[in-house]
Amino acid sequence: MIPHSHQVIRNASGPFDGGVMLDYEGRLLRRKRLACDAGDFLVDLPEVTSLEDGDAFLLSDGRRILVHAAAEPVLVIRGDLPRLAWHIGNRHTPCRIEAERLIIRADHVLEAMLDQLGARIEHASLPFSPEKGAYGHGRTFGHDHGHFHAHAHDHDHQHDHA
């Protein structure tokens, strides 16, 4: 029977029995079969989970498999960082914010926009780990209050619509 994992150990410390390389998209999962140097295993987590480089899966047979962030195509951006970060954030694009540069996943449309804004852009292949959401570990999933939120408005019109 294939080992399975129902648990992630955050920022795990060794020893580890193997490792798995996952890109940014691959590190967002709930249920998936993964292959690693220690053999295949099934991830079956209670909810969709965003994994970070350095987290580990605890397998049903007691082994621990380390998560590595895989290198992937990114844009390294330099220039007027506050202004450029505002434009990136306005498009709800995941971004790594560092003192001297911003890093986003490669995207030709955003690259053209940033170029027009005067950014200095370098293509690179790096592990991508953007800023985490403001409300805790992992990614932002949009603005959701967790329940239906409706607003009704009555209007008393003083004029006719043509």
CSV table of N, CA and C in Angstrom, one decimal:
chain,number,residue,atom,x,y,z
A,1,MET,N,0.8,-1.2,0.0
A,1,MET,CA,0.0,0.0,0.0
A,1,MET,C,0.9,1.2,0.0
A,2,ILE,N,0.5,2.2,-0.8
A,2,ILE,CA,1.3,3.5,-0.9
A,2,ILE,C,1.1,4.3,0.4
A,3,PRO,N,2.3,4.8,1.0
A,3,PRO,CA,2.2,5.6,2.2
A,3,PRO,C,1.4,6.9,1.9
A,4,HIS,N,0.8,7.4,2.9
A,4,HIS,CA,0.0,8.7,2.7
A,4,HIS,C,0.4,9.7,3.8
A,5,SER,N,0.0,10.9,3.5
A,5,SER,CA,0.3,12.0,4.5
A,5,SER,C,-1.0,12.8,4.7
A,6,HIS,N,-1.3,12.9,6.0
A,6,HIS,CA,-2.5,13.7,6.4
A,6,HIS,C,-2.0,15.0,7.1
A,7,GLN,N,-0.7,15.1,7.2
A,7,GLN,CA,-0.1,16.2,8.1
A,7,GLN,C,1.1,16.8,7.5
A,8,VAL,N,1.2,18.1,7.6
A,8,VAL,CA,2.4,18.9,7.2
A,8,VAL,C,3.1,19.4,8.5
A,9,ILE,N,4.4,19.3,8.5
A,9,ILE,CA,5.1,19.8,9.6
A,9,ILE,C,5.7,21.1,9.1
A,10,ARG,N,5.4,22.3,9.7
A,10,ARG,CA,5.8,23.6,9.2
A,10,ARG,C,7.3,23.8,9.7
A,11,ASN,N,8.1,24.3,8.8
A,11,ASN,CA,9.5,24.7,9.1
A,11,ASN,C,10.2,23.6,9.8
A,12,ALA,N,10.1,22.4,9.2
A,12,ALA,CA,10.5,21.1,9.9
A,12,ALA,C,12.1,21.1,10.0
A,13,SER,N,12.5,20.4,11.1
A,13,SER,CA,13.9,20.1,11.2
A,13,SER,C,14.2,18.6,11.0
A,14,GLY,N,15.4,18.3,10.5
A,14,GLY,CA,15.7,17.0,10.2
A,14,GLY,C,15.9,16.0,11.4
A,15,PRO,N,16.1,14.8,11.1
A,15,PRO,CA,16.5,14.2,9.8
A,15,PRO,C,15.3,14.0,8.9
A,16,PHE,N,15.5,13.9,7.6
A,16,PHE,CA,14.5,13.6,6.7
A,16,PHE,C,14.8,12.3,5.9
A,17,ASP,N,13.8,11.7,5.4
A,17,ASP,CA,13.9,10.4,4.7
A,17,ASP,C,13.9,10.6,3.2
A,18,GLY,N,13.7,11.8,2.7
A,18,GLY,CA,13.6,12.1,1.3
A,18,GLY,C,13.2,13.6,1.1
A,19,GLY,N,13.1,14.0,-0.1
A,19,GLY,CA,12.7,15.3,-0.5
A,19,GLY,C,11.9,15.3,-1.7
A,20,VAL,N,11.0,16.3,-1.9
A,20,VAL,CA,10.2,16.5,-3.1
A,20,VAL,C,10.4,18.0,-3.5
A,21,MET,N,10.6,18.2,-4.8
A,21,MET,CA,10.8,19.5,-5.4
A,21,MET,C,9.4,19.9,-6.0
A,22,LEU,N,8.9,21.0,-5.6
A,22,LEU,CA,7.6,21.5,-6.1
A,22,LEU,C,7.7,23.0,-6.4
A,23,ASP,N,7.2,23.4,-7.6
A,23,ASP,CA,7.1,24.8,-7.9
A,23,ASP,C,6.0,25.5,-7.1
A,24,TYR,N,5.8,26.8,-7.3
A,24,TYR,CA,4.8,27.6,-6.6
A,24,TYR,C,3.4,27.0,-6.7
A,25,GLU,N,3.0,26.7,-7.9
A,25,GLU,CA,1.7,26.1,-8.1
A,25,GLU,C,1.6,24.7,-7.5
A,26,GLY,N,2.7,23.9,-7.6
A,26,GLY,CA,2.7,22.6,-7.0
A,26,GLY,C,2.7,22.5,-5.5
A,27,ARG,N,3.0,23.7,-4.9
A,27,ARG,CA,3.0,23.8,-3.4
A,27,ARG,C,1.7,24.2,-2.8
A,28,LEU,N,0.7,24.2,-3.7
A,28,LEU,CA,-0.7,24.5,-3.2
A,28,LEU,C,-1.5,23.2,-3.5
A,29,LEU,N,-1.8,22.4,-2.5
A,29,LEU,CA,-2.5,21.2,-2.8
A,29,LEU,C,-3.3,20.7,-1.6
A,30,ARG,N,-4.1,19.8,-1.8
A,30,ARG,CA,-4.9,19.1,-0.8
A,30,ARG,C,-4.7,17.6,-1.0
A,31,ARG,N,-5.0,17.1,-2.2
A,31,ARG,CA,-4.9,15.6,-2.4
A,31,ARG,C,-4.2,15.4,-3.7
A,32,LYS,N,-3.1,14.7,-3.7
A,32,LYS,CA,-2.3,14.5,-4.9
A,32,LYS,C,-1.2,13.4,-4.6
A,33,ARG,N,-1.0,12.6,-5.6
A,33,ARG,CA,0.1,11.6,-5.5
A,33,ARG,C,1.4,12.3,-5.9
A,34,LEU,N,2.4,12.2,-5.1
A,34,LEU,CA,3.7,12.8,-5.4
A,34,LEU,C,4.8,11.7,-5.5
A,35,ALA,N,5.8,12.0,-6.3
A,35,ALA,CA,6.9,11.1,-6.4
A,35,ALA,C,8.1,11.9,-5.9
A,36,CYS,N,9.0,11.2,-5.2
A,36,CYS,CA,10.2,11.8,-4.7
A,36,CYS,C,11.3,10.7,-4.6
A,37,ASP,N,12.5,11.1,-4.2
A,37,ASP,CA,13.6,10.2,-4.2
A,37,ASP,C,13.4,9.0,-3.2
A,38,ALA,N,12.5,9.1,-2.3
A,38,ALA,CA,12.2,8.0,-1.4
A,38,ALA,C,11.0,7.2,-1.8
A,39,GLY,N,10.4,7.5,-3.0
A,39,GLY,CA,9.3,6.7,-3.5
A,39,GLY,C,8.0,7.5,-3.5
A,40,ASP,N,7.0,7.0,-4.1
A,40,ASP,CA,5.7,7.7,-4.3
A,40,ASP,C,5.0,7.7,-2.9
A,41,PHE,N,4.1,8.7,-2.7
A,41,PHE,CA,3.2,8.8,-1.6
A,41,PHE,C,2.0,9.6,-2.0
A,42,LEU,N,1.0,9.5,-1.2
A,42,LEU,CA,-0.3,10.2,-1.4
A,42,LEU,C,-0.5,11.3,-0.4
A,43,VAL,N,-0.6,12.5,-0.8
A,43,VAL,CA,-1.0,13.6,0.1
A,43,VAL,C,-2.5,13.7,0.2
A,44,ASP,N,-3.0,13.6,1.4
A,44,ASP,CA,-4.5,13.7,1.6
A,44,ASP,C,-4.7,14.6,2.8
A,45,LEU,N,-4.6,15.9,2.6
A,45,LEU,CA,-4.7,16.8,3.7
A,45,LEU,C,-6.2,17.2,3.9
A,46,PRO,N,-6.5,17.7,5.1
A,46,PRO,CA,-7.9,18.0,5.4
A,46,PRO,C,-8.4,19.2,4.6
A,47,GLU,N,-7.5,20.1,4.2
A,47,GLU,CA,-7.9,21.3,3.4
A,47,GLU,C,-6.8,21.7,2.4
A,48,VAL,N,-7.1,22.5,1.5
A,48,VAL,CA,-6.1,23.0,0.6
A,48,VAL,C,-5.0,23.7,1.4
A,49,THR,N,-3.8,23.4,1.2
A,49,THR,CA,-2.7,23.9,2.0
A,49,THR,C,-1.6,24.5,1.1
A,50,SER,N,-1.1,25.6,1.5
A,50,SER,CA,0.0,26.3,0.8
A,50,SER,C,1.3,25.9,1.6
A,51,LEU,N,2.2,25.2,0.9
A,51,LEU,CA,3.4,24.7,1.5
A,51,LEU,C,4.6,25.6,1.2
A,52,GLU,N,5.5,25.7,2.1
A,52,GLU,CA,6.7,26.5,2.0
A,52,GLU,C,7.9,25.7,1.9
A,53,ASP,N,8.9,26.2,1.3
A,53,ASP,CA,10.2,25.6,1.3
A,53,ASP,C,10.6,25.3,2.8
A,54,GLY,N,11.0,24.1,3.1
A,54,GLY,CA,11.3,23.7,4.5
A,54,GLY,C,10.2,23.1,5.3
A,55,ASP,N,9.0,23.0,4.7
A,55,ASP,CA,8.0,22.2,5.4
A,55,ASP,C,8.2,20.8,5.1
A,56,ALA,N,7.5,19.9,5.8
A,56,ALA,CA,7.7,18.4,5.5
A,56,ALA,C,6.4,17.7,5.6
A,57,PHE,N,6.3,16.6,4.9
A,57,PHE,CA,5.1,15.7,5.0
A,57,PHE,C,5.5,14.6,6.0
A,58,LEU,N,4.6,14.3,6.9
A,58,LEU,CA,4.7,13.2,7.8
A,58,LEU,C,3.9,12.1,7.2
A,59,LEU,N,4.6,11.0,6.8
A,59,LEU,CA,4.0,9.9,6.1
A,59,LEU,C,3.5,8.9,7.1
A,60,SER,N,2.5,8.1,6.7
A,60,SER,CA,1.8,7.1,7.5
A,60,SER,C,2.8,6.0,8.0
A,61,ASP,N,3.9,5.8,7.3
A,61,ASP,CA,4.9,4.9,7.8
A,61,ASP,C,6.0,5.5,8.7
A,62,GLY,N,5.8,6.8,9.1
A,62,GLY,CA,6.7,7.5,10.0
A,62,GLY,C,7.8,8.3,9.3
A,63,ARG,N,8.0,8.1,8.0
A,63,ARG,CA,9.0,8.9,7.3
A,63,ARG,C,8.6,10.3,7.2
A,64,ARG,N,9.6,11.2,7.0
A,64,ARG,CA,9.4,12.6,6.8
A,64,ARG,C,10.0,13.0,5.5
A,65,ILE,N,9.2,13.7,4.7
A,65,ILE,CA,9.7,14.1,3.3
A,65,ILE,C,9.7,15.6,3.3
A,66,LEU,N,10.9,16.2,3.0
A,66,LEU,CA,11.1,17.6,3.0
A,66,LEU,C,10.6,18.2,1.7
A,67,VAL,N,10.0,19.4,1.8
A,67,VAL,CA,9.5,20.1,0.6
A,67,VAL,C,10.6,21.1,0.3
A,68,HIS,N,11.0,21.1,-1.0
A,68,HIS,CA,11.9,22.0,-1.6
A,68,HIS,C,11.2,22.9,-2.6
A,69,ALA,N,11.4,24.2,-2.6
A,69,ALA,CA,10.8,25.1,-3.6
A,69,ALA,C,11.7,24.9,-4.8
A,70,ALA,N,11.1,24.5,-5.9
A,70,ALA,CA,11.8,24.3,-7.2
A,70,ALA,C,12.0,25.7,-7.9
A,71,ALA,N,13.2,25.8,-8.6
A,71,ALA,CA,13.4,27.0,-9.4
A,71,ALA,C,12.4,27.0,-10.5
A,72,GLU,N,12.0,28.2,-10.9
A,72,GLU,CA,11.1,28.4,-12.0
A,72,GLU,C,11.3,29.8,-12.6
A,73,PRO,N,10.8,30.0,-13.8
A,73,PRO,CA,11.1,31.3,-14.4
A,73,PRO,C,10.4,32.5,-13.7
A,74,VAL,N,11.2,33.5,-13.4
A,74,VAL,CA,10.7,34.6,-12.6
A,74,VAL,C,11.3,35.9,-13.3
A,75,LEU,N,10.7,37.0,-12.9
A,75,LEU,CA,11.2,38.3,-13.3
A,75,LEU,C,11.7,39.0,-12.0
A,76,VAL,N,13.0,39.5,-12.1
A,76,VAL,CA,13.6,40.2,-11.0
A,76,VAL,C,13.5,41.7,-11.4
A,77,ILE,N,12.8,42.5,-10.6
A,77,ILE,CA,12.5,43.8,-10.9
A,77,ILE,C,13.2,44.8,-10.0
A,78,ARG,N,13.8,45.8,-10.6
A,78,ARG,CA,14.4,46.9,-9.9
A,78,ARG,C,13.9,48.2,-10.4
A,79,GLY,N,14.0,49.3,-9.6
A,79,GLY,CA,13.6,50.6,-10.0
A,79,GLY,C,12.9,51.3,-8.9
A,80,ASP,N,11.8,52.0,-9.2
A,80,ASP,CA,11.0,52.7,-8.2
A,80,ASP,C,10.1,51.7,-7.5
A,81,LEU,N,10.7,50.9,-6.6
A,81,LEU,CA,10.0,49.8,-6.0
A,81,LEU,C,8.6,50.0,-5.4
A,82,PRO,N,8.4,51.1,-4.6
A,82,PRO,CA,7.1,51.3,-4.1
A,82,PRO,C,6.0,51.5,-5.2
A,83,ARG,N,6.4,52.3,-6.3
A,83,ARG,CA,5.4,52.5,-7.4
A,83,ARG,C,5.2,51.2,-8.1
A,84,LEU,N,6.3,50.4,-8.4
A,84,LEU,CA,6.2,49.2,-9.2
A,84,LEU,C,5.4,48.1,-8.3
A,85,ALA,N,5.6,48.1,-7.0
A,85,ALA,CA,4.9,47.1,-6.2
A,85,ALA,C,3.4,47.5,-6.1
A,86,TRP,N,3.1,48.8,-6.2
A,86,TRP,CA,1.7,49.1,-6.2
A,86,TRP,C,1.0,48.6,-7.4
A,87,HIS,N,1.6,48.8,-8.6
A,87,HIS,CA,1.1,48.3,-9.9
A,87,HIS,C,1.0,46.8,-9.9
A,88,ILE,N,1.9,46.1,-9.3
A,88,ILE,CA,1.9,44.6,-9.3
A,88,ILE,C,0.8,44.2,-8.3
A,89,GLY,N,0.7,44.8,-7.2
A,89,GLY,CA,-0.4,44.5,-6.2
A,89,GLY,C,-1.8,44.8,-6.7
A,90,ASN,N,-1.9,45.9,-7.5
A,90,ASN,CA,-3.2,46.3,-8.0
A,90,ASN,C,-3.7,45.2,-9.0
A,91,ARG,N,-2.8,44.3,-9.5
A,91,ARG,CA,-3.2,43.2,-10.4
A,91,ARG,C,-3.3,41.9,-9.6
A,92,HIS,N,-3.2,42.0,-8.3
A,92,HIS,CA,-3.3,40.8,-7.4
A,92,HIS,C,-2.4,39.7,-7.8
A,93,THR,N,-1.1,40.1,-8.1
A,93,THR,CA,-0.1,39.2,-8.5
A,93,THR,C,0.8,38.9,-7.3
A,94,PRO,N,1.0,37.6,-7.0
A,94,PRO,CA,1.9,37.3,-6.0
A,94,PRO,C,3.3,37.9,-6.2
A,95,CYS,N,3.9,38.4,-5.2
A,95,CYS,CA,5.2,39.1,-5.4
A,95,CYS,C,6.1,38.9,-4.1
A,96,ARG,N,7.3,38.7,-4.4
A,96,ARG,CA,8.3,38.6,-3.3
A,96,ARG,C,8.9,40.0,-3.2
A,97,ILE,N,8.9,40.6,-2.0
A,97,ILE,CA,9.3,42.0,-1.8
A,97,ILE,C,10.6,42.0,-1.0
A,98,GLU,N,11.7,42.4,-1.6
A,98,GLU,CA,13.0,42.5,-0.9
A,98,GLU,C,13.4,44.0,-0.9
A,99,ALA,N,14.4,44.3,-0.1
A,99,ALA,CA,14.9,45.7,0.0
A,99,ALA,C,15.3,46.3,-1.3
A,100,GLU,N,15.9,45.5,-2.2
A,100,GLU,CA,16.5,46.1,-3.4
A,100,GLU,C,15.8,45.6,-4.7
A,101,ARG,N,14.8,44.7,-4.5
A,101,ARG,CA,14.2,44.1,-5.7
A,101,ARG,C,12.8,43.5,-5.4
A,102,LEU,N,12.0,43.3,-6.5
A,102,LEU,CA,10.7,42.6,-6.4
A,102,LEU,C,10.9,41.4,-7.3
A,103,ILE,N,10.2,40.3,-7.0
A,103,ILE,CA,10.3,39.1,-7.8
A,103,ILE,C,8.9,38.6,-8.0
A,104,ILE,N,8.5,38.4,-9.3
A,104,ILE,CA,7.2,37.8,-9.7
A,104,ILE,C,7.5,36.7,-10.6
A,105,ARG,N,6.5,35.8,-10.8
A,105,ARG,CA,6.6,34.7,-11.8
A,105,ARG,C,6.6,35.4,-13.1
A,106,ALA,N,7.4,34.8,-14.1
A,106,ALA,CA,7.5,35.3,-15.4
A,106,ALA,C,6.1,35.4,-16.0
A,107,ASP,N,5.8,36.6,-16.6
A,107,ASP,CA,4.5,36.9,-17.3
A,107,ASP,C,4.8,38.0,-18.3
A,108,HIS,N,4.6,37.7,-19.5
A,108,HIS,CA,5.0,38.7,-20.6
A,108,HIS,C,4.1,39.9,-20.5
A,109,VAL,N,2.8,39.8,-20.1
A,109,VAL,CA,2.0,41.0,-20.1
A,109,VAL,C,2.4,41.9,-18.9
A,110,LEU,N,2.7,41.3,-17.8
A,110,LEU,CA,3.2,42.2,-16.6
A,110,LEU,C,4.6,42.7,-17.0
A,111,GLU,N,5.4,42.0,-17.7
A,111,GLU,CA,6.7,42.4,-18.0
A,111,GLU,C,6.6,43.7,-18.9
A,112,ALA,N,5.7,43.7,-19.9
A,112,ALA,CA,5.5,44.8,-20.8
A,112,ALA,C,5.0,46.0,-20.0
A,113,MET,N,4.1,45.8,-19.0
A,113,MET,CA,3.6,46.9,-18.2
A,113,MET,C,4.7,47.5,-17.4
A,114,LEU,N,5.5,46.6,-16.7
A,114,LEU,CA,6.6,47.1,-15.9
A,114,LEU,C,7.7,47.8,-16.7
A,115,ASP,N,7.9,47.3,-17.9
A,115,ASP,CA,8.9,48.0,-18.8
A,115,ASP,C,8.4,49.4,-19.1
A,116,GLN,N,7.1,49.6,-19.4
A,116,GLN,CA,6.6,50.9,-19.7
A,116,GLN,C,6.7,51.8,-18.5
A,117,LEU,N,6.6,51.2,-17.3
A,117,LEU,CA,6.8,52.0,-16.0
A,117,LEU,C,8.2,52.3,-15.7
A,118,GLY,N,9.1,51.9,-16.5
A,118,GLY,CA,10.6,52.2,-16.3
A,118,GLY,C,11.3,51.2,-15.4
A,119,ALA,N,10.7,50.0,-15.2
A,119,ALA,CA,11.4,49.0,-14.4
A,119,ALA,C,12.6,48.5,-15.1
A,120,ARG,N,13.6,48.1,-14.4
A,120,ARG,CA,14.7,47.3,-14.9
A,120,ARG,C,14.4,45.8,-14.6
A,121,ILE,N,14.3,45.0,-15.6
A,121,ILE,CA,13.8,43.7,-15.5
A,121,ILE,C,14.9,42.7,-15.9
A,122,GLU,N,15.1,41.7,-15.1
A,122,GLU,CA,16.0,40.6,-15.4
A,122,GLU,C,15.2,39.3,-15.3
A,123,HIS,N,15.5,38.4,-16.3
A,123,HIS,CA,14.9,37.1,-16.3
A,123,HIS,C,15.8,36.2,-15.5
A,124,ALA,N,15.2,35.3,-14.7
A,124,ALA,CA,16.0,34.4,-13.8
A,124,ALA,C,15.2,33.1,-13.6
A,125,SER,N,15.9,32.2,-13.1
A,125,SER,CA,15.3,30.9,-12.6
A,125,SER,C,15.6,30.8,-11.1
A,126,LEU,N,14.6,31.0,-10.3
A,126,LEU,CA,14.8,31.0,-8.8
A,126,LEU,C,13.6,30.3,-8.2
A,127,PRO,N,13.7,29.7,-7.0
A,127,PRO,CA,12.6,29.3,-6.2
A,127,PRO,C,11.7,30.5,-5.9
A,128,PHE,N,10.4,30.4,-6.1
A,128,PHE,CA,9.5,31.5,-6.0
A,128,PHE,C,8.7,31.3,-4.7
A,129,SER,N,8.9,32.2,-3.7
A,129,SER,CA,8.2,32.3,-2.5
A,129,SER,C,7.7,33.7,-2.2
A,130,PRO,N,6.5,34.1,-2.7
A,130,PRO,CA,6.1,35.4,-2.5
A,130,PRO,C,5.7,35.7,-1.0
A,131,GLU,N,5.4,37.0,-0.8
A,131,GLU,CA,4.9,37.4,0.5
A,131,GLU,C,3.6,36.6,0.8
A,132,LYS,N,3.5,36.4,2.1
A,132,LYS,CA,2.3,35.6,2.6
A,132,LYS,C,1.2,36.6,2.8
A,133,GLY,N,0.0,36.1,2.9
A,133,GLY,CA,-1.2,36.9,3.1
A,133,GLY,C,-1.2,37.6,4.4
A,134,ALA,N,-1.9,38.7,4.5
A,134,ALA,CA,-2.0,39.5,5.7
A,134,ALA,C,-2.7,38.7,6.9
A,135,TYR,N,-3.4,37.7,6.6
A,135,TYR,CA,-4.2,37.0,7.6
A,135,TYR,C,-3.7,35.7,8.0
A,136,GLY,N,-2.4,35.4,7.8
A,136,GLY,CA,-1.8,34.2,8.3
A,136,GLY,C,-0.9,33.5,7.3
A,137,HIS,N,-0.6,32.3,7.6
A,137,HIS,CA,0.3,31.5,6.8
A,137,HIS,C,-0.2,31.2,5.4
A,138,GLY,N,0.6,31.3,4.4
A,138,GLY,CA,0.2,30.8,3.1
A,138,GLY,C,-0.3,32.0,2.2
A,139,ARG,N,-1.1,31.6,1.2
A,139,ARG,CA,-1.5,32.5,0.2
A,139,ARG,C,-2.8,33.3,0.5
A,140,THR,N,-3.0,34.4,-0.2
A,140,THR,CA,-4.3,35.0,-0.1
A,140,THR,C,-5.2,34.4,-1.1
A,141,PHE,N,-6.5,34.2,-0.7
A,141,PHE,CA,-7.5,33.6,-1.6
A,141,PHE,C,-8.6,34.5,-1.9
A,142,GLY,N,-8.3,35.8,-1.9
A,142,GLY,CA,-9.3,36.8,-2.2
A,142,GLY,C,-10.0,37.4,-1.0
A,143,HIS,N,-10.9,38.3,-1.2
A,143,HIS,CA,-11.5,38.9,-0.1
A,143,HIS,C,-12.9,38.2,0.2
A,144,ASP,N,-12.9,37.4,1.3
A,144,ASP,CA,-14.1,36.7,1.5
A,144,ASP,C,-14.4,36.8,3.0
A,145,HIS,N,-15.7,37.1,3.3
A,145,HIS,CA,-16.1,37.2,4.7
A,145,HIS,C,-16.5,35.9,5.3
A,146,GLY,N,-16.5,34.8,4.5
A,146,GLY,CA,-16.8,33.5,5.1
A,146,GLY,C,-18.3,33.3,5.1
A,147,HIS,N,-19.1,34.2,4.7
A,147,HIS,CA,-20.6,34.0,4.7
A,147,HIS,C,-21.1,34.9,3.6
A,148,PHE,N,-22.4,34.7,3.2
A,148,PHE,CA,-23.0,35.5,2.2
A,148,PHE,C,-23.2,36.9,2.8
A,149,HIS,N,-22.8,37.9,2.0
A,149,HIS,CA,-22.8,39.3,2.4
A,149,HIS,C,-23.5,40.1,1.4
A,150,ALA,N,-24.8,40.5,1.6
A,150,ALA,CA,-25.5,41.2,0.6
A,150,ALA,C,-25.9,42.6,1.2
A,151,HIS,N,-26.1,43.5,0.3
A,151,HIS,CA,-26.5,44.8,0.7
A,151,HIS,C,-27.7,45.2,-0.2
A,152,ALA,N,-28.7,45.7,0.4
A,152,ALA,CA,-29.9,46.2,-0.4
A,152,ALA,C,-30.0,47.7,-0.2
A,153,HIS,N,-30.3,48.4,-1.2
A,153,HIS,CA,-30.4,49.8,-1.2
A,153,HIS,C,-31.7,50.3,-1.8
A,154,ASP,N,-32.6,51.0,-1.1
A,154,ASP,CA,-33.8,51.6,-1.7
A,154,ASP,C,-33.4,53.0,-2.1
A,155,HIS,N,-33.9,53.4,-3.3
A,155,HIS,CA,-33.7,54.7,-3.8
A,155,HIS,C,-35.0,55.4,-4.0
A,156,ASP,N,-35.0,56.6,-3.5
A,156,ASP,CA,-36.2,57.5,-3.8
A,156,ASP,C,-35.7,58.4,-4.9
A,157,HIS,N,-36.2,58.2,-6.1
A,157,HIS,CA,-35.8,59.1,-7.2
A,157,HIS,C,-36.7,60.3,-7.4
A,158,GLN,N,-36.0,61.4,-7.5
A,158,GLN,CA,-36.7,62.7,-7.6
A,158,GLN,C,-36.9,63.0,-9.1
A,159,HIS,N,-36.4,62.2,-10.0
A,159,HIS,CA,-36.4,62.5,-11.4
A,159,HIS,C,-36.7,61.3,-12.3
A,160,ASP,N,-37.1,61.5,-13.5
A,160,ASP,CA,-37.3,60.4,-14.4
A,160,ASP,C,-36.0,60.0,-15.2
A,161,HIS,N,-35.9,58.7,-15.5
A,161,HIS,CA,-34.8,58.3,-16.3
A,161,HIS,C,-35.2,58.3,-17.8
A,162,ALA,N,-34.4,58.8,-18.6
A,162,ALA,CA,-34.7,58.9,-20.1
A,162,ALA,C,-34.4,57.6,-20.7
